[in-house]
PDB file of C-alpha atoms and ligand atoms in Angstrom:
ATOM      1  CA  MET G1493    -159.249 147.385  51.891  1.00  0.00           C
ATOM      2  CA  SER G1494    -162.099 146.998  49.469  1.00  0.00           C
ATOM      3  CA  VAL G1495    -161.338 144.973  46.098  1.00  0.00           C
ATOM      4  CA  SER G1496    -161.603 148.329  44.005  1.00  0.00           C
ATOM      5  CA  GLU G1497    -158.993 149.924  46.171  1.00  0.00           C
ATOM      6  CA  GLU G1498    -156.404 147.269  45.689  1.00  0.00           C
ATOM      7  CA  SER G1499    -152.868 148.789  44.628  1.00  0.00           C
ATOM      8  CA  GLU G1500    -152.123 148.862  41.140  1.00  0.00           C
ATOM      9  CA  SER G1501    -148.633 147.361  42.038  1.00  0.00           C
ATOM     10  CA  GLU G1502    -150.237 144.158  43.272  1.00  0.00           C
ATOM     11  CA  GLU G1503    -151.134 141.515  40.824  1.00  0.00           C
ATOM     12  CA  ARG G1504    -154.635 139.842  41.399  1.00  0.00           C
ATOM     13  CA  ILE G1505    -154.911 135.975  41.109  1.00  0.00           C
ATOM     14  CA  ASN G1506    -158.260 134.268  41.497  1.00  0.00           C
ATOM     15  CA  ILE G1507    -158.210 130.740  42.647  1.00  0.00           C
ATOM     16  CA  MET G1508    -161.193 128.527  43.031  1.00  0.00           C
ATOM     17  CA  THR G1509    -161.383 125.159  44.739  1.00  0.00           C
ATOM     18  CA  LEU G1510    -163.735 122.247  42.896  1.00  0.00           C
ATOM     19  CA  GLY G1511    -164.660 118.844  44.302  1.00  0.00           C
ATOM     20  CA  ASN G1512    -167.456 116.877  45.971  1.00  0.00           C
ATOM     21  CA  SER G1513    -168.755 117.986  49.249  1.00  0.00           C
ATOM     22  CA  GLU G1514    -166.761 117.569  52.570  1.00  0.00           C
ATOM     23  CA  VAL G1515    -163.520 116.810  51.028  1.00  0.00           C
ATOM     24  CA  GLY G1516    -162.097 119.887  52.718  1.00  0.00           C
ATOM     25  CA  LYS G1517    -162.350 122.634  50.337  1.00  0.00           C
ATOM     26  CA  THR G1518    -163.306 125.371  52.646  1.00  0.00           C
ATOM     27  CA  SER G1519    -160.827 124.001  55.363  1.00  0.00           C
ATOM     28  CA  PHE G1520    -157.899 124.200  52.611  1.00  0.00           C
ATOM     29  CA  ILE G1521    -158.973 127.776  52.093  1.00  0.00           C
ATOM     30  CA  LEU G1522    -158.973 128.864  55.842  1.00  0.00           C
ATOM     31  CA  LYS G1523    -155.883 126.697  56.547  1.00  0.00           C
ATOM     32  CA  TYR G1524    -153.966 128.384  53.596  1.00  0.00           C
ATOM     33  CA  THR G1525    -155.071 131.969  54.330  1.00  0.00           C
ATOM     34  CA  GLU G1526    -155.360 132.034  58.045  1.00  0.00           C
ATOM     35  CA  ASN G1527    -153.715 129.128  59.169  1.00  0.00           C
ATOM     36  CA  SER G1528    -156.706 127.835  60.955  1.00  0.00           C
ATOM     37  CA  PHE G1529    -158.491 124.509  60.988  1.00  0.00           C
ATOM     38  CA  GLN G1530    -161.894 123.510  62.356  1.00  0.00           C
ATOM     39  CA  ASP G1531    -163.064 120.248  62.998  1.00  0.00           C
ATOM     40  CA  ILE G1532    -166.641 121.076  62.169  1.00  0.00           C
ATOM     41  CA  TYR G1533    -168.585 120.484  58.379  1.00  0.00           C
ATOM     42  CA  LEU G1534    -168.187 124.143  57.226  1.00  0.00           C
ATOM     43  CA  ALA G1535    -171.062 124.131  54.537  1.00  0.00           C
ATOM     44  CA  THR G1536    -173.428 125.798  56.969  1.00  0.00           C
ATOM     45  CA  VAL G1537    -170.852 128.633  57.793  1.00  0.00           C
ATOM     46  CA  GLY G1538    -169.836 129.222  54.280  1.00  0.00           C
ATOM     47  CA  ILE G1539    -167.358 131.701  53.214  1.00  0.00           C
ATOM     48  CA  ASP G1540    -167.518 133.698  49.860  1.00  0.00           C
ATOM     49  CA  PHE G1541    -163.861 134.266  49.364  1.00  0.00           C
ATOM     50  CA  LYS G1542    -160.607 134.822  51.499  1.00  0.00           C
ATOM     51  CA  VAL G1543    -157.534 136.926  50.431  1.00  0.00           C
ATOM     52  CA  LYS G1544    -154.133 136.183  51.208  1.00  0.00           C
ATOM     53  CA  ASN G1545    -150.989 138.476  50.089  1.00  0.00           C
ATOM     54  CA  ILE G1546    -147.988 136.986  49.309  1.00  0.00           C
ATOM     55  CA  THR G1547    -144.725 138.160  47.697  1.00  0.00           C
ATOM     56  CA  LEU G1548    -142.465 136.164  45.250  1.00  0.00           C
ATOM     57  CA  LYS G1549    -139.523 137.316  43.712  1.00  0.00           C
ATOM     58  CA  GLU G1550    -140.149 140.820  45.113  1.00  0.00           C
ATOM     59  CA  LYS G1551    -143.443 141.082  43.456  1.00  0.00           C
ATOM     60  CA  GLN G1552    -146.772 141.374  45.403  1.00  0.00           C
ATOM     61  CA  TYR G1553    -149.825 139.195  44.772  1.00  0.00           C
ATOM     62  CA  LYS G1554    -153.386 139.356  45.949  1.00  0.00           C
ATOM     63  CA  LEU G1555    -154.737 135.688  45.952  1.00  0.00           C
ATOM     64  CA  PHE G1556    -158.556 135.499  46.027  1.00  0.00           C
ATOM     65  CA  PHE G1557    -159.802 132.070  47.098  1.00  0.00           C
ATOM     66  CA  TYR G1558    -163.080 131.321  46.240  1.00  0.00           C
ATOM     67  CA  ASP G1559    -165.259 128.788  47.814  1.00  0.00           C
ATOM     68  CA  THR G1560    -167.718 126.747  46.199  1.00  0.00           C
ATOM     69  CA  THR G1561    -168.616 124.607  49.159  1.00  0.00           C
ATOM     70  CA  GLY G1562    -172.308 123.974  49.109  1.00  0.00           C
ATOM     71  CA  GLN G1563    -172.691 124.759  45.532  1.00  0.00           C
ATOM     72  CA  GLU G1564    -171.429 121.168  44.408  1.00  0.00           C
ATOM     73  CA  LYS G1565    -175.085 120.564  43.505  1.00  0.00           C
ATOM     74  CA  TYR G1566    -175.698 123.741  41.814  1.00  0.00           C
ATOM     75  CA  LYS G1567    -173.145 123.582  39.226  1.00  0.00           C
ATOM     76  CA  SER G1568    -174.288 126.490  37.443  1.00  0.00           C
ATOM     77  CA  ILE G1569    -173.239 128.601  40.433  1.00  0.00           C
ATOM     78  CA  ALA G1570    -169.735 126.994  40.258  1.00  0.00           C
ATOM     79  CA  LEU G1571    -169.296 127.537  36.942  1.00  0.00           C
ATOM     80  CA  ASN G1572    -170.295 131.140  37.277  1.00  0.00           C
ATOM     81  CA  ILE G1573    -166.881 131.657  39.608  1.00  0.00           C
ATOM     82  CA  ILE G1574    -164.933 129.305  37.062  1.00  0.00           C
ATOM     83  CA  LYS G1575    -165.444 132.120  34.539  1.00  0.00           C
ATOM     84  CA  ASN G1576    -163.295 134.498  36.655  1.00  0.00           C
ATOM     85  CA  ALA G1577    -160.745 132.174  37.973  1.00  0.00           C
ATOM     86  CA  HIS G1578    -157.209 132.081  37.088  1.00  0.00           C
ATOM     87  CA  GLY G1579    -156.526 128.645  38.604  1.00  0.00           C
ATOM     88  CA  ILE G1580    -158.392 125.610  39.961  1.00  0.00           C
ATOM     89  CA  ILE G1581    -157.500 123.460  42.892  1.00  0.00           C
ATOM     90  CA  LEU G1582    -159.189 120.120  42.410  1.00  0.00           C
ATOM     91  CA  MET G1583    -159.766 117.996  45.618  1.00  0.00           C
ATOM     92  CA  TYR G1584    -160.611 114.966  46.761  1.00  0.00           C
ATOM     93  CA  ASP G1585    -160.746 112.911  50.043  1.00  0.00           C
ATOM     94  CA  ILE G1586    -158.207 109.825  50.143  1.00  0.00           C
ATOM     95  CA  ASN G1587    -160.684 107.955  52.411  1.00  0.00           C
ATOM     96  CA  LYS G1588    -163.567 108.398  50.087  1.00  0.00           C
ATOM     97  CA  LYS G1589    -163.158 106.588  46.840  1.00  0.00           C
ATOM     98  CA  THR G1590    -166.332 108.335  45.363  1.00  0.00           C
ATOM     99  CA  SER G1591    -164.931 111.859  45.880  1.00  0.00           C
ATOM    100  CA  PHE G1592    -161.980 110.536  43.796  1.00  0.00           C
ATOM    101  CA  GLU G1593    -164.048 108.999  40.974  1.00  0.00           C
ATOM    102  CA  SER G1594    -165.781 112.420  40.635  1.00  0.00           C
ATOM    103  CA  ILE G1595    -162.440 113.983  39.897  1.00  0.00           C
ATOM    104  CA  PRO G1596    -162.769 113.569  35.982  1.00  0.00           C
ATOM    105  CA  GLU G1597    -166.219 114.974  35.871  1.00  0.00           C
ATOM    106  CA  TRP G1598    -164.703 118.186  37.627  1.00  0.00           C
ATOM    107  CA  ILE G1599    -161.655 118.198  35.303  1.00  0.00           C
ATOM    108  CA  LYS G1600    -164.077 118.148  32.272  1.00  0.00           C
ATOM    109  CA  SER G1601    -166.397 120.792  33.899  1.00  0.00           C
ATOM    110  CA  ALA G1602    -163.273 123.125  34.166  1.00  0.00           C
ATOM    111  CA  LYS G1603    -161.820 122.230  30.666  1.00  0.00           C
ATOM    112  CA  ASP G1604    -165.383 122.879  29.019  1.00  0.00           C
ATOM    113  CA  ALA G1605    -165.242 126.440  30.696  1.00  0.00           C
ATOM    114  CA  LYS G1606    -161.666 127.075  30.308  1.00  0.00           C
ATOM    115  CA  GLY G1607    -159.792 125.324  27.655  1.00  0.00           C
ATOM    116  CA  GLU G1608    -157.468 122.647  27.688  1.00  0.00           C
ATOM    117  CA  ASN G1609    -154.239 124.263  29.136  1.00  0.00           C
ATOM    118  CA  PHE G1610    -155.898 125.909  32.155  1.00  0.00           C
ATOM    119  CA  PRO G1611    -153.713 125.963  35.381  1.00  0.00           C
ATOM    120  CA  MET G1612    -154.824 123.285  37.577  1.00  0.00           C
ATOM    121  CA  ILE G1613    -153.487 121.216  40.519  1.00  0.00           C
ATOM    122  CA  LEU G1614    -155.021 118.048  42.099  1.00  0.00           C
ATOM    123  CA  LEU G1615    -155.006 117.215  45.740  1.00  0.00           C
ATOM    124  CA  GLY G1616    -155.596 114.155  47.691  1.00  0.00           C
ATOM    125  CA  ASN G1617    -157.060 115.316  51.144  1.00  0.00           C
ATOM    126  CA  LYS G1618    -157.114 114.242  54.711  1.00  0.00           C
ATOM    127  CA  ILE G1619    -153.977 112.060  55.042  1.00  0.00           C
ATOM    128  CA  ASP G1620    -153.713 112.259  58.685  1.00  0.00           C
ATOM    129  CA  ILE G1621    -156.569 109.546  58.643  1.00  0.00           C
ATOM    130  CA  GLU G1622    -154.361 107.156  57.151  1.00  0.00           C
ATOM    131  CA  ASN G1623    -156.019 104.027  58.588  1.00  0.00           C
ATOM    132  CA  GLU G1624    -159.252 104.625  56.397  1.00  0.00           C
ATOM    133  CA  ARG G1625    -157.550 104.966  53.206  1.00  0.00           C
ATOM    134  CA  GLU G1626    -159.552 104.355  50.200  1.00  0.00           C
ATOM    135  CA  VAL G1627    -157.281 105.923  47.307  1.00  0.00           C
ATOM    136  CA  THR G1628    -153.647 105.147  47.098  1.00  0.00           C
ATOM    137  CA  LYS G1629    -151.012 107.606  46.410  1.00  0.00           C
ATOM    138  CA  GLU G1630    -150.255 105.809  43.295  1.00  0.00           C
ATOM    139  CA  GLU G1631    -153.755 106.297  42.057  1.00  0.00           C
ATOM    140  CA  GLY G1632    -153.737 109.805  42.767  1.00  0.00           C
ATOM    141  CA  GLU G1633    -150.310 110.176  41.167  1.00  0.00           C
ATOM    142  CA  ALA G1634    -151.666 108.506  37.849  1.00  0.00           C
ATOM    143  CA  LEU G1635    -154.843 110.410  37.357  1.00  0.00           C
ATOM    144  CA  ALA G1636    -152.754 113.588  37.848  1.00  0.00           C
ATOM    145  CA  LYS G1637    -150.113 112.481  35.430  1.00  0.00           C
ATOM    146  CA  GLU G1638    -153.144 111.363  32.810  1.00  0.00           C
ATOM    147  CA  ASN G1639    -153.993 114.813  33.169  1.00  0.00           C
ATOM    148  CA  ASN G1640    -150.921 116.740  33.340  1.00  0.00           C
ATOM    149  CA  LEU G1641    -151.600 118.142  36.793  1.00  0.00           C
ATOM    150  CA  ASP G1642    -149.379 118.607  39.914  1.00  0.00           C
ATOM    151  CA  PHE G1643    -150.390 116.425  42.524  1.00  0.00           C
ATOM    152  CA  TYR G1644    -150.234 116.434  46.361  1.00  0.00           C
ATOM    153  CA  GLU G1645    -151.359 114.817  49.254  1.00  0.00           C
ATOM    154  CA  THR G1646    -152.374 117.231  51.862  1.00  0.00           C
ATOM    155  CA  SER G1647    -153.838 117.577  55.396  1.00  0.00           C
ATOM    156  CA  ASN G1648    -155.690 120.628  56.418  1.00  0.00           C
ATOM    157  CA  LYS G1649    -155.526 119.300  60.079  1.00  0.00           C
ATOM    158  CA  THR G1650    -151.851 118.931  60.297  1.00  0.00           C
ATOM    159  CA  GLY G1651    -150.797 121.359  57.478  1.00  0.00           C
ATOM    160  CA  ILE G1652    -148.956 118.884  55.441  1.00  0.00           C
ATOM    161  CA  ASN G1653    -148.222 120.410  51.939  1.00  0.00           C
ATOM    162  CA  ILE G1654    -150.713 123.120  52.513  1.00  0.00           C
ATOM    163  CA  GLU G1655    -148.272 125.779  51.710  1.00  0.00           C
ATOM    164  CA  GLU G1656    -146.663 123.598  49.041  1.00  0.00           C
ATOM    165  CA  ALA G1657    -150.056 123.396  47.197  1.00  0.00           C
ATOM    166  CA  GLY G1658    -150.716 126.991  47.440  1.00  0.00           C
ATOM    167  CA  LEU G1659    -147.395 127.939  45.865  1.00  0.00           C
ATOM    168  CA  ALA G1660    -148.003 125.331  43.153  1.00  0.00           C
ATOM    169  CA  ILE G1661    -151.162 126.801  42.027  1.00  0.00           C
ATOM    170  CA  VAL G1662    -150.019 130.080  41.971  1.00  0.00           C
ATOM    171  CA  ASN G1663    -146.725 129.211  40.093  1.00  0.00           C
ATOM    172  CA  LYS G1664    -149.038 127.385  37.391  1.00  0.00           C
ATOM    173  CA  ILE G1665    -150.959 130.689  36.934  1.00  0.00           C
ATOM    174  CA  LEU G1666    -147.849 132.843  36.455  1.00  0.00           C
ATOM    175  CA  GLU G1667    -146.405 130.390  34.069  1.00  0.00           C
ATOM    176  CA  LYS G1668    -149.382 130.293  32.025  1.00  0.00           C
ATOM    177  CA  ARG G1669    -149.441 134.384  32.226  1.00  0.00           C
ATOM    178  CA  GLN G1670    -145.758 134.375  30.911  1.00  0.00           C
ATOM    179  CA  ARG G1671    -146.591 131.982  28.143  1.00  0.00           C
ATOM    180  CA  ASP G1672    -149.595 134.093  27.405  1.00  0.00           C
ATOM    181  CA  THR G1673    -147.581 137.304  27.219  1.00  0.00           C
ATOM    182  CA  LEU G1674    -144.972 135.644  24.936  1.00  0.00           C
ATOM    183  CA  ASP G1675    -147.426 134.156  22.493  1.00  0.00           C
ATOM    184  CA  TYR G1676    -149.099 137.742  22.297  1.00  0.00           C
ATOM    185  CA  SER G1677    -145.669 139.377  21.487  1.00  0.00           C
ATOM    186  CA  ASN G1678    -144.817 136.824  19.185  1.00  0.00           C
ATOM    187  CA  THR G1679    -147.945 137.025  17.374  1.00  0.00           C
ATOM    188  CA  SER G1680    -147.843 140.955  17.241  1.00  0.00           C
ATOM    189  CA  SER G1681    -143.963 140.837  16.083  1.00  0.00           C
ATOM    190  CA  ARG G1682    -145.275 138.224  13.424  1.00  0.00           C
ATOM    191  CA  SER G1683    -148.272 140.307  12.572  1.00  0.00           C
ATOM    192  CA  SER G1684    -146.150 143.476  12.196  1.00  0.00           C
ATOM    193  CA  GLN G1685    -143.411 141.467   9.998  1.00  0.00           C
ATOM    194  CA  LEU G1686    -146.493 140.259   7.791  1.00  0.00           C
ATOM    195  CA  ARG G1687    -147.470 143.874   7.593  1.00  0.00           C
ATOM    196  CA  LYS G1688    -144.054 144.864   6.498  1.00  0.00           C
ATOM    197  CA  ASP G1689    -144.090 141.797   4.052  1.00  0.00           C
ATOM    198  CA  THR G1690    -147.258 142.908   2.640  1.00  0.00           C
ATOM    199  CA  ARG G1691    -146.146 146.374   2.381  1.00  0.00           C
ATOM    200  CA  SER G1692    -143.257 145.693   0.302  1.00  0.00           C
ATOM    201  CA  LEU G1693    -144.750 143.048  -1.774  1.00  0.00           C
ATOM    202  CA  ASN G1694    -147.532 145.646  -2.978  1.00  0.00           C
ATOM    203  CA  GLU G1695    -144.558 147.998  -3.334  1.00  0.00           C
ATOM    204  CA  GLY G1696    -142.843 145.534  -5.581  1.00  0.00           C
ATOM    205  CA  GLU G1697    -146.236 144.741  -7.369  1.00  0.00           C
ATOM    206  CA  SER G1698    -146.736 148.219  -8.095  1.00  0.00           C
ATOM    207  CA  LYS G1699    -143.558 149.058  -9.394  1.00  0.00           C
ATOM    208  CA  LYS G1700    -143.996 145.714 -11.533  1.00  0.00           C
ATOM    209  CA  CYS G1701    -147.521 147.106 -12.770  1.00  0.00           C
ATOM    210  CA  CYS G1702    -146.675 150.982 -13.033  1.00  0.00           C
ATOM    211  CA  GLY G1703    -143.090 151.109 -13.710  1.00  0.00           C
ATOM    212  CA  SER G1704    -141.232 152.333 -16.585  1.00  0.00           C
TER     213      SER G1704
HETATM  214  P1  GDP S3210    -165.975 121.183  51.798  1.00  0.00           P
HETATM  215  O1  GDP S3210    -167.342 120.748  51.806  1.00  0.00           O
HETATM  216  O2  GDP S3210    -165.104 120.276  50.778  1.00  0.00           O
HETATM  217  O3  GDP S3210    -165.540 122.667  51.786  1.00  0.00           O
HETATM  218  O4  GDP S3210    -165.294 120.614  53.314  1.00  0.00           O
HETATM  219  P2  GDP S3210    -165.034 121.207  54.713  1.00  0.00           P
HETATM  220  O5  GDP S3210    -163.728 121.904  54.370  1.00  0.00           O
HETATM  221  O6  GDP S3210    -166.249 121.645  54.994  1.00  0.00           O
HETATM  222  O7  GDP S3210    -164.559 119.982  55.441  1.00  0.00           O
HETATM  223  C1  GDP S3210    -165.633 118.995  55.918  1.00  0.00           C
HETATM  224  C2  GDP S3210    -165.089 118.070  56.949  1.00  0.00           C
HETATM  225  O8  GDP S3210    -163.806 117.549  57.013  1.00  0.00           O
HETATM  226  C3  GDP S3210    -165.075 119.009  58.248  1.00  0.00           C
HETATM  227  O9  GDP S3210    -165.430 118.357  59.284  1.00  0.00           O
HETATM  228  C4  GDP S3210    -163.540 119.260  58.303  1.00  0.00           C
HETATM  229  O10 GDP S3210    -163.071 119.691  59.736  1.00  0.00           O
HETATM  230  C5  GDP S3210    -162.878 118.144  57.752  1.00  0.00           C
HETATM  231  N1  GDP S3210    -161.555 118.423  57.250  1.00  0.00           N
HETATM  232  C6  GDP S3210    -161.209 119.144  56.024  1.00  0.00           C
HETATM  233  N2  GDP S3210    -159.970 118.891  55.901  1.00  0.00           N
HETATM  234  C7  GDP S3210    -159.680 117.786  56.671  1.00  0.00           C
HETATM  235  C8  GDP S3210    -158.289 117.179  56.869  1.00  0.00           C
HETATM  236  O11 GDP S3210    -157.216 117.366  56.073  1.00  0.00           O
HETATM  237  N3  GDP S3210    -158.309 116.060  57.762  1.00  0.00           N
HETATM  238  C9  GDP S3210    -159.245 115.662  58.674  1.00  0.00           C
HETATM  239  N4  GDP S3210    -159.095 114.936  59.438  1.00  0.00           N
HETATM  240  N5  GDP S3210    -160.284 116.441  58.481  1.00  0.00           N
HETATM  241  C10 GDP S3210    -160.622 117.564  57.375  1.00  0.00           C
END
């Protein structure tokens, strides 16, 4: 099915991954959407996006996962994808401190493009190679807390926490959609109340001004 043929009953969700090169962004997308894992660096293979259909509370969603692998150096390209994203998965490799230290910069890029309360989660990946760990779980949790993000330690190789992470970002996006809808209906009922108030004020004034 092409993107334009997608059914109207399905809600579309665009998710992108951000983080340093080789932390496992492409692998996460392949693991979550196809349950596959390859032990090779996938930058040369490259994928544009992968789609996964899910059903939550009897509603269907079409998840588009956009890959930024290979574009880490060309931030402008990644920023182009950010524009259409509904949520972002930030990822570092627990065995590479530098990838963890880059996370605040990725958060800043995301916030600059999408604003403060944009749905994002943080993943510390490759926990299957525990003996080479350079970032503790507590450090990951602290950074997540500081930035108000859900946090998971994951492994694309073993699959640990992959489903949970996918579901977490979808839930964050749906919560924001719900908040935005509520804000919109509150604003429109407030402005309709304001219109009513203005009308009665005008009527009052016209009575005052031109009454007997
Ligand atoms: P990207 O550049 O961030 O998209 O990283 P890739 O998905 O291409 O992964 C880089 C390398 O790390 C590849 O060799 C993957 O097989 C490997 N990799 C990715 N995730 C994991 C993981 O959870 N555990 C292990 N052991 N290797 C991983």
